[in-house]
Short mmCIF file of C-alpha atoms in Angstrom, two decimals:
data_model
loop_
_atom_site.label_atom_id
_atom_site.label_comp_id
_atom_site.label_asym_id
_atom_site.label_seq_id
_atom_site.Cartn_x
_atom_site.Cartn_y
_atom_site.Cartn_z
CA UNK A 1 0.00 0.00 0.00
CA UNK A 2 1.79 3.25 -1.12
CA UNK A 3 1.25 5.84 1.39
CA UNK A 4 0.99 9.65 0.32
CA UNK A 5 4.26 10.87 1.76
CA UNK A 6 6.59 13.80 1.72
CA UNK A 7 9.51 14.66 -0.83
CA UNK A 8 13.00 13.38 0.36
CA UNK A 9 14.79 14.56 -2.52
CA UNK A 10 16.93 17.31 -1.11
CA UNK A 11 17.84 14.51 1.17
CA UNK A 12 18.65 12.18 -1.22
CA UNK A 13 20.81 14.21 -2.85
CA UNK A 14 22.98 15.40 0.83
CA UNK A 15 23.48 11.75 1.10
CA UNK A 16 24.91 10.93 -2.25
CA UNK A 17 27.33 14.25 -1.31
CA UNK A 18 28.48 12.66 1.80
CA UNK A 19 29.30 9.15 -0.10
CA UNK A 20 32.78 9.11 -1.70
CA UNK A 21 33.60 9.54 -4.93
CA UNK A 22 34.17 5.63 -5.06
CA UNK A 23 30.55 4.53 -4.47
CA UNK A 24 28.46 4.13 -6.89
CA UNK A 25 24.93 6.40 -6.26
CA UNK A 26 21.76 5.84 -8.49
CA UNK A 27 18.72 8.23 -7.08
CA UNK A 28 15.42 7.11 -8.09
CA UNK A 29 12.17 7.89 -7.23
CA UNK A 30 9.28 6.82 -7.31
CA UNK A 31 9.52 3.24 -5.85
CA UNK A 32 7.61 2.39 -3.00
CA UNK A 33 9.28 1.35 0.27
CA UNK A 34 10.50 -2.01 1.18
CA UNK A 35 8.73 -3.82 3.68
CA UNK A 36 11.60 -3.88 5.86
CA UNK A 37 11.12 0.20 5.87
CA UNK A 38 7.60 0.42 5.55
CA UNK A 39 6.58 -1.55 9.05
CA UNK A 40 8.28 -0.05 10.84
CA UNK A 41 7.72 3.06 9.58
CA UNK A 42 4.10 2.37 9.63
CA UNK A 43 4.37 1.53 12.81
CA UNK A 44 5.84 4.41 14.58
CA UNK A 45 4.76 7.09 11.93
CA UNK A 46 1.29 6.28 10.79
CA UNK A 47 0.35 9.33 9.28
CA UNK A 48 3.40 9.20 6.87
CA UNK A 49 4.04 12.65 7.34
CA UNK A 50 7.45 12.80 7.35
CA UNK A 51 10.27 12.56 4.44
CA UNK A 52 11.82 9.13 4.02
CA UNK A 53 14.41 8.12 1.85
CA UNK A 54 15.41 4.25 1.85
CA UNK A 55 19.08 3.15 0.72
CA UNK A 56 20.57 0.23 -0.64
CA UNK A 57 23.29 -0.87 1.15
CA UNK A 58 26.69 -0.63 -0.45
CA UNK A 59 27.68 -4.38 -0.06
CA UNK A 60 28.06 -6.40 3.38
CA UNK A 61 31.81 -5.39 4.49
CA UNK A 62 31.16 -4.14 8.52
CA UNK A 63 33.92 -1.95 7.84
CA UNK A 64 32.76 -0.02 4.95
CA UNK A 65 29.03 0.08 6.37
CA UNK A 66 30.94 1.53 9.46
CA UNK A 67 32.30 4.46 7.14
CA UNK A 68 28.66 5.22 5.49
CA UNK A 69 27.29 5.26 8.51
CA UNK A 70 29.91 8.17 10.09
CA UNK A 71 29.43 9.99 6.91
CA UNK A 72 25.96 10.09 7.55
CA UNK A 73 26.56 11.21 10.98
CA UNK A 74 26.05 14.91 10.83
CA UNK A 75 22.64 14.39 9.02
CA UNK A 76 21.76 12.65 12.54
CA UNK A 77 23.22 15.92 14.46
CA UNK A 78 20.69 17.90 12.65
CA UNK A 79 17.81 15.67 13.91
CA UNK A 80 17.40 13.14 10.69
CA UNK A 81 16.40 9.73 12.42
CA UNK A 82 18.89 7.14 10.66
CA UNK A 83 17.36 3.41 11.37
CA UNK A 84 18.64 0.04 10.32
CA UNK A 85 15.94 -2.10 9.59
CA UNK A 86 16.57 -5.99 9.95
CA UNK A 87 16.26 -8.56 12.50
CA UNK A 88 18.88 -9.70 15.12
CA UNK A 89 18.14 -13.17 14.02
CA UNK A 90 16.34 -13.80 10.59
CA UNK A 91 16.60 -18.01 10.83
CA UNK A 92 13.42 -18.50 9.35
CA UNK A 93 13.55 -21.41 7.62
CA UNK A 94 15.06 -23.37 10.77
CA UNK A 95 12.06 -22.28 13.01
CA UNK A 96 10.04 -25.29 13.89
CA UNK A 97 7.43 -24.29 15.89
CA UNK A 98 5.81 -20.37 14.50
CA UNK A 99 3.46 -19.78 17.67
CA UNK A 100 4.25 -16.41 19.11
CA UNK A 101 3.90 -17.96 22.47
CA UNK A 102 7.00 -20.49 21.20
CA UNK A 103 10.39 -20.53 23.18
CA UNK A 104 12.89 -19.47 21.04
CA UNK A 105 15.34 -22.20 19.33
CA UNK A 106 18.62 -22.13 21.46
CA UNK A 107 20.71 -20.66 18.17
CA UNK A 108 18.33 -17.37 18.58
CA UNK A 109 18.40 -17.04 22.25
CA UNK A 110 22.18 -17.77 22.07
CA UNK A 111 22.69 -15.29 19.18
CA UNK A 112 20.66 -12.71 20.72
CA UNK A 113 22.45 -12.75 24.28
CA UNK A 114 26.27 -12.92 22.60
CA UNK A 115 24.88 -9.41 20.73
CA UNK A 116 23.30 -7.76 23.12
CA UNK A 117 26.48 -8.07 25.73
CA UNK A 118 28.56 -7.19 22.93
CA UNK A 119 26.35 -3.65 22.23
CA UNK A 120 26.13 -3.30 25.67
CA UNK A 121 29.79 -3.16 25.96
CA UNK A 122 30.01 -1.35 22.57
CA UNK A 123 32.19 -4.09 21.03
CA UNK A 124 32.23 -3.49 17.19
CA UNK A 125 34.83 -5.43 16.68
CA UNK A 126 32.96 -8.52 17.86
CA UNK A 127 29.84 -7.75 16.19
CA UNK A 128 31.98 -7.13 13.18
CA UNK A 129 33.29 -10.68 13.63
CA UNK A 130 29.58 -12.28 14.04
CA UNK A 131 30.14 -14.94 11.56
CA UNK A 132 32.04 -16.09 14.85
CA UNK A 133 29.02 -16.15 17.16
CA UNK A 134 27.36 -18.68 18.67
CA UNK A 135 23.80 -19.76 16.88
CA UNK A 136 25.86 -19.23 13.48
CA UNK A 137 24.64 -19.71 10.65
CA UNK A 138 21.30 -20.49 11.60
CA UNK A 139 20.81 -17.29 13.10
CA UNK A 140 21.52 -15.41 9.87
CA UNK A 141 22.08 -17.90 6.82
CA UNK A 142 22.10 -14.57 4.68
CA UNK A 143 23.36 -11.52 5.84
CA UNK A 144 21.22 -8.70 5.01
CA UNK A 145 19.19 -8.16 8.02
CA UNK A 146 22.06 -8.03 10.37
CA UNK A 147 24.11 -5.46 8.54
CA UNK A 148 22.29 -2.04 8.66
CA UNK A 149 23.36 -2.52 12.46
CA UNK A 150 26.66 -1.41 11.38
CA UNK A 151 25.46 1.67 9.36
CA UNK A 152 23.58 2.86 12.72
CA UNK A 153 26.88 2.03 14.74
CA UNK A 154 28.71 3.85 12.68
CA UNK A 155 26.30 6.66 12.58
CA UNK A 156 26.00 6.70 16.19
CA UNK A 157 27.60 9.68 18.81
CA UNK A 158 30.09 8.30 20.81
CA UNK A 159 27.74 9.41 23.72
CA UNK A 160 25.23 6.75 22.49
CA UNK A 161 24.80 4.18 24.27
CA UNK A 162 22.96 1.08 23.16
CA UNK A 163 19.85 0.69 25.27
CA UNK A 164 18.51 -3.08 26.24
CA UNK A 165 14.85 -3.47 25.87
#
């Protein structure tokens, strides 16, 4: 369901100026979100009324989602939320039992505790190195809804602290 929203265009082009010269930038418009933007987003902004621009990410090197993410830094100074959208654990197909009321298979639970101490103690080095992790690889058997963490790290004051739910 496309929702009427407001023009992120400006912003999309302050992004592509804070990208070096060495990444490749295509602006379109146009498209409607991805569903890993749009829940969310529906979620905590139901009345769409704010600009949102959506990015590809750049590959899935830690280390150079790191960099976008402190490029994109002083658009968070200025009050732009930057989120990464994923899951901590995106297993699916090794789930066994879908009831929300389930327990969660021991790779989860033991994927989710190694990450959360290692945010708590802001560790990116570890979580750079989650291939490593206990509950891998069922915990993420592709990688794309673990990495935006890294773009929000990166993006992140070094104030911030990560905060446990």
């Amino acid at each position: 369901m496309n929702l009427p929203h407001s023009d992120a265009s400006a912003l999309a082009a302050r992004v592509a100026a804070a990208l070096p010269a060495s990444e490749a930038v295509r602006l379109t418009s146009g498209r409607g979100l991805d569903h890993g933007a749009w829940v969310p987003l529906k979620v905590m902004y139901p009345a769409a009324d704010l600009p949102v621009l959506q990015m590809s990410l750049p590959g899935h090197d830690p280390a150079r989602l790191l960099d976008l993410g402190r490029r994109l830094r002083p658009l968070r100074d200025e009050g732009i939320l930057i989120i990464g959208s994923g899951f901590l654990t995106h297993g699916l197909r090794f789930l066994t039992d879908w009831r929300p009321e389930a327990v969660p298979p021991g790779w989860s639970a033991e994927f989710d505790h190694w990450a959360a101490e290692a945010l708590a103690r802001g560790d990116v080095d570890a979580l750079a190195r989650f291939r490593e992790a206990p509950g891998m690889p069922y915990a993420h058997p592709t990688v794309e809804h673990f990495h935006p963490l890294f773009v929000t790290l990166g993006a992140a004051s070094t104030r911030a602290r990560p905060r446990r739910r």
